[in-house]
XYZ file of C-alpha atoms in Angstrom:
671
model
C -7.935 17.386 21.370
C -5.724 15.273 19.068
C -4.848 16.665 15.635
C -7.555 15.857 13.033
C -6.569 13.441 10.260
C -8.051 13.523 6.754
C -7.131 10.846 4.202
C -8.329 10.612 0.605
C -8.053 8.191 -2.291
C -7.894 9.310 -5.917
C -11.384 9.762 -7.293
C -11.690 6.868 -9.679
C -12.578 7.394 -13.316
C -15.767 5.480 -14.081
C -14.785 4.301 -17.540
C -14.221 0.822 -16.114
C -15.018 -1.319 -13.092
C -12.891 -1.554 -9.911
C -9.915 -3.923 -9.935
C -7.097 -4.780 -7.526
C -5.221 -1.600 -8.530
C -8.054 0.667 -7.383
C -8.689 -1.667 -4.439
C -5.060 -1.198 -3.344
C -5.416 2.590 -2.964
C -8.750 2.328 -1.191
C -7.615 -0.384 1.221
C -4.479 1.635 2.041
C -6.574 4.696 2.883
C -8.964 2.612 4.985
C -6.057 1.034 6.901
C -4.601 4.472 7.653
C -7.986 5.833 8.737
C -8.623 2.871 11.039
C -5.168 3.220 12.576
C -5.614 6.928 13.269
C -9.054 6.307 14.799
C -7.459 3.652 16.992
C -5.008 6.295 18.207
C -7.919 8.517 19.202
C -7.648 11.120 16.447
C -10.693 12.737 14.808
C -10.506 11.072 11.395
C -12.234 11.419 8.055
C -11.789 9.121 5.052
C -12.939 10.200 1.586
C -13.133 8.318 -1.680
C -15.033 9.221 -4.820
C -15.710 9.029 -8.530
C -14.569 11.261 -11.387
C -17.554 11.316 -13.758
C -16.909 14.171 -16.195
C -14.777 14.572 -19.305
C -14.636 13.889 -22.999
C -13.754 10.226 -22.516
C -16.959 9.634 -20.530
C -19.036 11.529 -23.075
C -17.641 9.397 -25.911
C -18.046 6.143 -23.982
C -21.693 6.928 -23.259
C -22.285 7.776 -26.922
C -20.747 4.436 -27.932
C -23.256 2.649 -25.686
C -26.174 4.728 -26.922
C -27.014 6.276 -23.539
C -26.816 9.703 -21.942
C -23.619 10.422 -19.930
C -25.554 10.669 -16.636
C -27.186 7.305 -17.232
C -23.780 5.803 -18.006
C -22.018 7.164 -14.873
C -24.933 6.127 -12.652
C -24.594 2.540 -13.875
C -20.801 2.609 -13.374
C -20.956 4.068 -9.853
C -22.701 1.101 -8.271
C -19.870 -1.454 -8.710
C -17.433 0.872 -6.903
C -19.701 1.331 -3.891
C -20.308 -2.434 -3.787
C -16.584 -3.252 -4.063
C -15.592 -0.965 -1.179
C -18.339 -2.381 1.010
C -17.205 -5.917 0.214
C -13.576 -5.014 1.015
C -14.598 -3.568 4.409
C -13.475 -0.072 3.411
C -15.512 2.152 5.723
C -15.229 5.559 4.075
C -17.011 8.514 5.681
C -18.018 9.909 2.298
C -18.053 8.950 -1.365
C -18.167 12.066 -3.563
C -19.325 12.007 -7.181
C -18.335 14.956 -9.356
C -21.796 14.969 -10.948
C -23.363 15.843 -7.586
C -24.693 19.380 -7.195
C -22.775 19.873 -3.930
C -19.561 19.316 -5.860
C -20.391 21.420 -8.936
C -21.257 24.516 -6.887
C -18.008 24.283 -4.897
C -15.900 23.711 -8.024
C -17.397 26.896 -9.434
C -16.704 28.672 -6.116
C -13.028 27.714 -6.394
C -12.960 29.028 -9.981
C -14.368 32.394 -8.823
C -11.681 32.709 -6.161
C -8.935 32.036 -8.706
C -10.560 34.527 -11.080
C -10.715 37.180 -8.349
C -7.017 36.616 -7.700
C -6.323 37.544 -11.336
C -5.074 34.073 -12.162
C -7.607 33.126 -14.885
C -7.715 34.763 -18.313
C -9.263 34.018 -21.726
C -7.054 32.982 -24.628
C -6.669 30.330 -27.321
C -5.215 26.865 -26.883
C -3.437 24.950 -29.604
C -1.597 21.762 -28.818
C -1.679 18.053 -28.024
C -4.451 16.681 -25.832
C -4.929 13.112 -24.568
C -8.565 12.125 -24.225
C -7.459 8.933 -22.456
C -5.582 10.760 -19.661
C -7.525 14.056 -19.927
C -4.152 15.803 -20.037
C -2.290 18.330 -22.185
C 1.156 17.448 -23.521
C 4.065 19.136 -25.295
C 6.072 17.498 -28.085
C 8.843 16.526 -25.670
C 6.352 14.731 -23.393
C 5.074 12.383 -26.106
C 6.283 8.928 -27.021
C 7.236 8.194 -30.650
C 4.172 8.196 -32.855
C 2.538 10.981 -30.820
C 1.468 8.637 -28.057
C 0.351 9.578 -24.552
C 3.252 8.586 -22.214
C 0.808 7.136 -19.652
C -1.913 5.360 -21.633
C 0.244 4.779 -24.751
C -2.738 5.892 -26.860
C -2.675 8.517 -29.658
C -3.155 12.156 -28.658
C -5.202 14.719 -30.595
C -4.262 18.173 -31.872
C -6.681 20.661 -30.312
C -7.394 24.256 -31.422
C -10.014 26.117 -29.402
C -10.758 29.134 -27.256
C -9.789 28.420 -23.673
C -9.470 29.978 -20.269
C -5.970 29.708 -18.811
C -4.673 29.500 -15.258
C -1.483 31.489 -14.553
C 0.464 28.445 -13.425
C 3.731 30.150 -14.448
C 3.141 32.683 -11.651
C 3.459 29.890 -9.100
C 6.825 28.436 -10.120
C 8.720 30.176 -7.327
C 5.951 29.988 -4.697
C 5.738 26.235 -5.253
C 9.496 25.774 -4.924
C 9.454 27.805 -1.710
C 6.529 25.741 -0.423
C 8.434 22.518 -1.180
C 11.448 23.888 0.698
C 9.315 24.641 3.771
C 7.599 21.246 3.560
C 10.312 18.661 2.796
C 7.933 15.707 3.242
C 5.130 17.133 1.075
C 5.566 14.355 -1.520
C 6.533 10.801 -0.701
C 8.450 8.725 -1.642
C 11.365 11.134 -1.815
C 12.389 10.020 -5.315
C 8.994 11.134 -6.651
C 9.365 14.469 -4.875
C 12.700 14.991 -6.596
C 10.979 14.423 -9.953
C 8.296 16.986 -9.081
C 10.814 19.624 -8.001
C 12.918 19.035 -11.093
C 9.872 19.554 -13.317
C 8.916 22.802 -11.560
C 12.480 24.162 -11.643
C 12.388 23.991 -15.446
C 9.648 26.632 -15.335
C 5.893 26.172 -15.518
C 3.657 27.203 -18.409
C 0.157 28.574 -18.004
C -2.438 25.806 -17.992
C -5.532 25.548 -20.188
C -8.451 25.068 -17.771
C -11.555 25.020 -19.967
C -12.921 23.256 -23.052
C -15.552 24.130 -25.653
C -15.444 21.039 -27.882
C -17.722 18.988 -25.606
C -20.280 19.702 -22.894
C -20.076 16.943 -20.280
C -18.580 18.817 -17.327
C -19.001 21.701 -14.874
C -19.941 24.953 -16.657
C -17.513 27.851 -16.217
C -19.173 30.489 -13.999
C -20.407 33.362 -16.173
C -19.553 31.678 -19.480
C -21.452 28.449 -20.090
C -19.920 28.127 -23.554
C -16.995 26.599 -21.635
C -16.780 23.707 -19.229
C -14.051 23.438 -16.602
C -10.972 21.322 -17.394
C -11.741 17.929 -15.901
C -8.690 17.953 -13.625
C -9.572 21.326 -12.099
C -13.071 19.967 -11.551
C -11.819 16.630 -10.182
C -9.199 17.917 -7.744
C -11.771 20.138 -6.071
C -13.490 17.014 -4.705
C -11.115 16.961 -1.725
C -12.632 20.193 -0.395
C -16.123 20.056 -1.942
C -16.786 16.860 0.026
C -16.080 18.861 3.199
C -18.351 21.709 2.099
C -15.563 24.057 1.017
C -14.373 26.476 -0.130
C -16.471 28.628 2.204
C -16.435 31.970 3.956
C -16.846 32.857 7.629
C -18.070 30.013 9.877
C -19.846 27.864 7.301
C -19.134 24.135 6.764
C -17.785 22.955 10.139
C -16.395 19.789 8.502
C -14.252 21.916 6.192
C -13.127 24.097 9.101
C -12.145 21.002 11.055
C -10.317 18.926 8.481
C -8.885 21.478 6.024
C -6.826 23.775 8.215
C -3.112 24.137 8.973
C -3.813 22.370 12.284
C -5.107 19.210 10.531
C -3.104 16.493 8.777
C -4.325 16.025 5.195
C -2.945 13.054 3.225
C -3.771 12.320 -0.420
C -3.131 8.721 -1.550
C -2.603 8.717 -5.335
C -1.019 6.631 -8.083
C 2.326 7.825 -9.396
C 0.784 8.516 -12.834
C -1.312 11.403 -11.448
C 1.301 12.867 -9.110
C 1.925 15.975 -11.225
C -1.721 17.021 -10.965
C -1.701 16.618 -7.176
C 1.752 17.956 -6.349
C 1.889 20.907 -8.783
C -1.512 21.953 -10.160
C -3.552 21.340 -7.005
C -1.373 23.285 -4.520
C -1.075 26.116 -7.077
C -4.888 26.266 -7.404
C -5.211 26.374 -3.626
C -2.564 29.092 -3.266
C -4.402 31.153 -5.857
C -7.671 30.700 -3.939
C -6.021 31.673 -0.652
C -6.225 28.202 0.884
C -3.804 25.811 2.524
C -2.321 22.959 0.417
C -2.566 19.414 1.806
C 0.035 18.137 4.257
C 1.283 15.284 2.094
C 0.800 13.529 -1.219
C 1.726 9.836 -1.160
C 2.345 8.417 -4.640
C 2.252 4.635 -4.697
C 3.479 2.546 -7.620
C 1.685 0.339 -10.104
C 0.604 -3.247 -9.679
C 1.453 -5.857 -12.259
C -0.164 -9.307 -12.321
C 2.298 -12.201 -12.290
C 4.917 -9.807 -13.627
C 2.732 -8.520 -16.487
C 1.243 -5.029 -16.704
C -2.529 -4.993 -16.259
C -4.215 -4.628 -19.623
C -7.693 -5.036 -21.073
C -6.270 -6.857 -24.080
C -4.656 -9.443 -21.775
C -7.779 -9.692 -19.651
C -5.791 -9.432 -16.399
C -7.654 -6.570 -14.711
C -8.483 -8.672 -11.658
C -11.727 -7.735 -9.882
C -11.520 -8.046 -6.090
C -14.891 -9.793 -5.718
C -13.881 -13.396 -6.561
C -10.818 -13.123 -4.307
C -12.968 -11.922 -1.414
C -15.489 -14.714 -2.033
C -12.716 -17.323 -1.996
C -10.514 -16.097 0.860
C -12.311 -13.251 2.628
C -11.757 -9.503 2.520
C -9.232 -9.522 5.366
C -6.883 -11.898 3.575
C -6.790 -9.752 0.442
C -6.347 -6.603 2.554
C -3.453 -8.229 4.424
C -1.749 -9.480 1.295
C -1.876 -6.159 -0.573
C -0.569 -4.219 2.429
C 2.078 -6.828 3.310
C 3.426 -7.860 -0.065
C 3.774 -4.472 -1.765
C 6.212 -1.900 -0.388
C 4.111 1.256 -0.152
C 5.395 3.819 -2.633
C 6.966 1.171 -4.866
C 5.716 -0.824 -7.813
C 4.417 -4.246 -6.858
C 3.302 -7.506 -8.370
C 0.098 -9.366 -7.590
C 0.533 -13.120 -7.624
C -2.143 -15.646 -6.688
C 0.586 -18.092 -5.675
C 2.253 -15.518 -3.418
C -1.126 -14.686 -1.923
C -1.735 -18.329 -1.010
C 1.844 -18.727 0.243
C 1.443 -15.764 2.602
C -1.941 -17.097 3.672
C -0.584 -20.493 4.675
C 2.811 -19.326 5.910
C 1.977 -16.161 7.860
C -1.754 -16.262 8.568
C -2.599 -19.966 8.976
C 0.752 -21.243 10.330
C 1.579 -17.961 12.081
C -1.223 -16.022 13.745
C -3.942 -18.660 13.326
C -1.768 -21.457 14.693
C -0.735 -19.351 17.685
C -4.369 -18.745 18.646
C -5.458 -22.325 17.997
C -2.700 -24.050 19.941
C -3.178 -21.832 23.009
C -6.921 -21.129 23.215
C -8.447 -24.250 21.683
C -5.842 -26.591 23.115
C -3.972 -25.543 26.264
C -6.436 -23.153 27.940
C -9.524 -25.152 27.027
C -8.144 -28.534 28.067
C -5.737 -27.744 30.894
C -6.920 -24.438 32.432
C -10.686 -24.929 32.615
C -11.300 -22.659 29.628
C -10.421 -19.473 31.511
C -7.673 -16.856 31.301
C -5.296 -17.610 34.181
C -4.376 -14.886 36.639
C -0.686 -14.014 36.171
C 1.480 -14.760 39.193
C 3.359 -12.012 40.946
C 6.529 -14.047 41.056
C 9.266 -12.681 38.788
C 8.853 -13.840 35.212
C 11.502 -16.094 33.748
C 13.952 -14.736 31.202
C 12.094 -16.305 28.288
C 8.904 -14.537 29.436
C 10.668 -11.196 29.718
C 12.108 -11.626 26.240
C 8.652 -12.052 24.715
C 7.337 -9.002 26.586
C 10.283 -7.005 25.249
C 9.549 -8.169 21.696
C 5.886 -7.159 22.095
C 6.784 -3.653 23.232
C 9.395 -3.268 20.506
C 6.973 -4.570 17.891
C 4.186 -2.181 18.917
C 6.473 0.852 18.976
C 8.004 0.013 15.588
C 4.627 -0.733 13.967
C 3.211 2.582 15.220
C 6.250 4.448 13.930
C 5.845 2.884 10.499
C 2.112 3.599 10.386
C 2.756 7.224 11.295
C 5.249 7.328 8.422
C 2.664 5.673 6.108
C 4.606 2.477 5.583
C 1.949 -0.200 6.228
C 4.103 -2.989 4.786
C 6.838 -2.280 7.323
C 4.272 -1.983 10.116
C 3.044 -5.489 9.349
C 6.613 -6.719 9.284
C 7.044 -5.407 12.830
C 3.732 -6.927 13.951
C 4.794 -10.294 12.573
C 7.975 -10.112 14.603
C 5.698 -10.620 17.618
C 3.735 -13.411 15.895
C 6.944 -15.323 15.185
C 8.385 -14.636 18.637
C 5.191 -15.821 20.349
C 5.205 -19.070 18.366
C 8.876 -19.606 19.261
C 7.984 -18.938 22.889
C 5.345 -21.670 22.818
C 7.897 -24.066 21.327
C 10.489 -23.137 23.982
C 8.181 -23.304 27.013
C 6.252 -26.398 25.836
C 3.015 -25.757 27.771
C 1.682 -29.222 26.855
C 4.633 -30.719 28.738
C 3.972 -28.414 31.699
C 0.366 -29.602 31.768
C 1.421 -33.240 31.620
C 3.907 -32.684 34.462
C 1.241 -30.876 36.532
C 3.365 -27.708 36.780
C 0.264 -25.578 37.163
C 1.793 -22.243 38.193
C 4.332 -22.243 35.394
C 1.666 -23.323 32.900
C -0.554 -20.432 33.974
C 2.277 -17.934 33.558
C 3.117 -19.239 30.091
C -0.513 -19.304 28.968
C -1.172 -15.797 30.258
C 1.911 -14.478 28.450
C 0.712 -15.907 25.123
C -2.876 -14.734 25.616
C -1.715 -11.202 26.418
C 0.468 -11.246 23.286
C -2.627 -12.278 21.317
C -4.583 -9.382 22.834
C -1.883 -6.977 21.621
C -1.917 -8.606 18.193
C -5.687 -8.281 17.880
C -5.363 -4.512 18.286
C -2.388 -4.156 15.951
C -3.920 -6.168 13.103
C -7.360 -4.502 13.407
C -6.629 -1.705 10.878
C -5.633 -4.368 8.337
C -7.999 -7.230 9.202
C -10.952 -5.855 11.186
C -13.090 -8.998 10.939
C -10.301 -11.404 11.901
C -9.269 -9.102 14.758
C -12.850 -9.247 15.992
C -12.902 -13.043 15.736
C -9.581 -13.242 17.606
C -10.907 -11.032 20.408
C -14.103 -13.079 20.594
C -12.084 -16.249 21.227
C -10.191 -14.422 23.976
C -13.522 -13.443 25.505
C -13.002 -9.766 24.671
C -15.261 -7.180 23.059
C -14.551 -5.974 19.498
C -12.180 -3.052 18.995
C -14.145 0.205 19.168
C -12.120 3.390 18.509
C -13.026 6.503 20.484
C -11.895 10.072 19.872
C -9.363 11.110 22.492
C -8.611 7.529 23.595
C -5.370 5.958 22.368
C -5.916 2.188 22.267
C -2.600 1.166 20.717
C -1.023 -1.463 23.009
C 1.611 -0.077 25.362
C 1.049 -1.483 28.857
C 1.585 -5.193 29.416
C -0.759 -7.177 31.636
C -4.158 -5.599 30.907
C -5.861 -8.895 30.090
C -8.113 -9.726 33.053
C -7.640 -13.135 34.626
C -10.584 -15.424 35.241
C -12.677 -14.594 32.175
C -13.884 -17.398 29.958
C -12.325 -17.991 26.569
C -14.505 -19.065 23.637
C -12.647 -21.375 21.259
C -14.050 -21.222 17.773
C -13.270 -22.198 14.224
C -9.644 -21.776 13.130
C -8.964 -18.142 12.328
C -7.270 -19.106 9.057
C -7.986 -22.726 8.040
C -4.964 -24.115 6.263
C -5.286 -24.578 2.496
C -3.980 -27.968 1.378
C -2.382 -28.705 -1.981
C -5.607 -29.901 -3.572
C -7.526 -26.812 -2.417
C -4.677 -24.582 -3.583
C -4.767 -26.118 -7.069
C -8.533 -25.643 -7.236
C -8.256 -22.009 -6.133
C -5.511 -21.270 -8.650
C -7.533 -22.863 -11.442
C -10.574 -20.785 -10.497
C -8.895 -17.449 -9.804
C -5.870 -17.260 -12.098
C -6.323 -15.198 -15.234
C -5.684 -17.274 -18.343
C -3.330 -15.598 -20.830
C -5.079 -13.985 -23.754
C -4.861 -15.945 -27.006
C -2.323 -14.686 -29.490
C -2.399 -14.849 -33.248
C -0.708 -17.963 -34.650
C 1.994 -17.651 -37.236
C 3.145 -20.106 -39.887
C 6.009 -22.174 -38.502
C 9.189 -22.945 -40.428
C 10.080 -26.592 -40.961
C 11.237 -28.103 -37.652
C 14.898 -29.202 -37.426
C 15.613 -32.821 -36.583
C 16.168 -33.928 -32.973
C 19.972 -33.567 -32.894
C 19.792 -30.128 -34.458
C 17.082 -29.056 -31.964
C 19.237 -30.235 -29.067
C 22.272 -28.303 -30.328
C 20.166 -25.219 -30.996
C 18.495 -25.331 -27.553
C 21.810 -25.801 -25.760
C 23.402 -22.928 -27.668
C 20.483 -20.571 -27.033
C 20.321 -21.474 -23.347
C 24.034 -20.925 -22.830
C 23.839 -17.566 -24.528
C 20.746 -16.558 -22.564
C 21.798 -17.497 -19.026
C 25.521 -18.166 -19.172
C 25.636 -21.828 -18.141
C 28.336 -22.838 -15.656
C 29.867 -26.205 -14.912
C 29.295 -28.117 -11.669
C 32.934 -27.417 -10.747
C 32.327 -23.669 -10.957
C 29.163 -23.944 -8.856
C 30.955 -25.916 -6.134
C 33.383 -23.036 -5.675
C 30.547 -20.946 -4.188
C 30.229 -21.707 -0.491
C 26.558 -21.223 0.440
C 25.941 -21.618 4.169
C 23.050 -21.321 6.586
C 23.618 -18.356 8.920
C 21.651 -17.386 12.008
C 21.280 -13.647 12.572
C 22.461 -12.843 16.106
C 22.320 -9.061 15.796
C 21.054 -6.559 13.234
C 21.198 -2.771 13.227
C 21.052 0.074 10.748
C 24.275 1.514 9.366
C 24.458 5.224 10.338
C 23.882 7.687 7.465
C 22.500 4.955 5.195
C 18.835 4.249 4.432
C 19.606 0.927 2.750
C 22.440 -0.784 4.622
C 21.873 -3.075 7.597
C 24.803 -4.443 9.645
C 24.328 -8.113 10.471
C 26.320 -10.257 12.873
C 25.673 -13.804 11.718
C 26.519 -17.165 13.263
C 28.109 -19.524 10.720
C 29.138 -22.129 13.275
C 32.517 -20.392 13.590
C 34.195 -19.256 16.796
C 32.914 -15.692 16.370
C 29.980 -14.109 14.505
C 30.766 -12.676 11.082
C 29.850 -9.148 9.976
C 27.864 -8.759 6.748
C 26.438 -5.541 5.326
C 23.231 -5.971 3.344
C 21.219 -3.403 1.367
C 17.838 -4.438 2.778
C 17.105 -1.502 5.079
C 14.144 -0.277 3.028
C 12.524 -3.704 3.093
C 13.221 -5.099 6.576
C 13.282 -3.645 10.067
C 16.548 -4.796 11.728
C 14.737 -6.052 14.835
C 12.634 -8.388 12.676
C 15.779 -10.187 11.438
C 16.865 -11.406 14.887
C 17.382 -15.201 15.082
C 16.330 -15.827 11.487
C 18.109 -18.548 9.528
C 19.301 -16.951 6.290
C 21.552 -17.989 3.410
C 24.914 -16.309 2.745
C 27.784 -16.599 0.306
C 30.499 -17.321 2.864
C 33.583 -17.264 0.629
C 33.025 -13.899 -1.066
C 36.061 -11.628 -0.998
C 35.631 -9.102 1.889
C 34.550 -5.634 0.780
C 34.709 -2.301 2.608
C 31.432 -0.319 2.697
C 30.739 2.871 4.661
C 34.004 2.361 6.531
C 33.063 -1.192 7.614
C 34.137 -4.580 6.320
C 31.486 -6.898 4.870
C 32.564 -10.543 5.067
C 30.009 -12.257 2.887
C 26.794 -11.718 0.957
C 23.210 -12.190 2.108
C 21.012 -13.899 -0.509
C 17.628 -12.423 -1.369
C 15.040 -12.909 -4.084
C 14.117 -9.807 -6.061
C 11.162 -8.885 -8.219
C 11.081 -5.331 -9.516
C 11.721 -3.143 -6.476
C 10.777 -5.884 -3.979
C 13.260 -7.962 -1.994
C 12.600 -11.107 0.045
C 15.061 -13.000 2.236
C 15.958 -16.588 1.455
C 15.359 -18.487 4.693
C 15.947 -22.041 5.928
C 13.907 -24.058 8.415
C 15.013 -23.436 11.995
C 15.919 -27.116 12.555
C 19.047 -26.667 10.420
C 22.061 -25.565 12.536
C 24.181 -22.519 11.578
C 27.038 -23.323 9.218
C 25.139 -26.053 7.351
C 26.116 -26.119 3.689
C 23.562 -25.461 0.970
C 23.995 -28.140 -1.692
């Protein structure tokens, strides 16, 4: 039996409605769960809601309702959003449920029996906004919470404490034995550095408010909201338990299962330090891995209530469909890094990769060639040896599937999609090279059948590989190929590996375009409807305006100081050329560097080293037309000579290649 896989999202605090930030985590978990099910693994996907704490109690009081009434009203939009986004979780846990409260108390009793909980007094800074305790060194100037940027409060009260200090060394030893426990690695280094400084005992109860889980045996106290909240990962499975109770817990929370928590980087400390320490105290196994993704900005601006740019997913789904939003978030944001949501980038990826890429490939083969020239049926592939161009596409398909699976196993969905799209691009190039419409016109039936079958089989592979990301579109693609929807089964690995499984003779069913292209007028209408307008700002009295000549001098001076203007002569000294990538491979012992051999129209390819290894798979760069600085002084890196510079666009931690249309020959000057 394959190893069980258990993936969880953070449990979302119900002080606000779902937005694209919470959607990102949930979609990522759903994509991973679908992929693992496709590979035949027993899989469970959990999401949930954090409904206790002082912040909730105060918010309910502000609205004049009881806390339970408030959280019930806030829970519905989350369930509706996940359903609309096609996130098929196996369970949605709410911390106000009785099944959760009893298990949170059971965990407390285990920690108490281990001698790790004692009664004392707490005095210090507490953030109601983040439900977290802070020391003076943690705070921002003005005694502000470093996460929410809101004022903290000085708290003095009786409190139970957890002996977190006892687990400093056990945690460090656990990290040493489990070097991939936290990802990305940079976040893990931050966690280990924090623990090495020495841990202090943690206050784990409150008496100043009552909206929470009562402490067993002392209902004057309620459990610290984070101790309560973290327990959801096991309470939803029916644990902690003794003997043979709760088969779900016994199946998915054991050393023989893979347990992955998807969290935001702002709550990593709770998941990577407090949670494993609680589990160690209770005699239970910590999770396999904690994946901390970054934050999403909107058009380069941090999401904020005051700016009104908390974007709900609903209008985007209504306009473009759930699959398009799922694809964009998984494709455009490097998992583990900060990312930026842009409506323009979303529409650009839609037209460029979905409509012109995958959708066009399906449309031109199924609705055009097969329907009109092959009687609307999948041709039977001939046994004659395939031509070189056919073999090359088969090789790309196999390479793409292997690379995408490797990236999904490593929880890098953005890189998996990059590998999948290597096949999309290669298949479209194949159609251009083989020109099936010309074969049909010339009555070269056998060759036409071979070409058509090769493209249809590539589409069958693509339908499987995109299913975790775009389940509805994958189903529509399969339907046009005359195939049944993807249906995962435990113990059956359905990831594409063997070429030629598409049965000849079956009828195809051309339908509506998979991704109808959005024209300029439609794009403008969508942007006007979906883009968040900037919040109004207070106007200030303006000084008297200078006259026109003074304004011109002032503007020129400010611009030159701001961006360092150069003359046209200086610009012409930079030799920007179109280069075609003939070969790309990783530089040994480097995660970032890729060695490129590029064709600049010279007698021999030129070697360029580029720091794009964390953003692009080398195989996906083959035959792309890129832009390079060709007259840069050669530089030695990692013992190799780099003879130029590859140009990329950057935004935060994201990089994107500058590319040129394939009709432009290598060596063409950019001017």
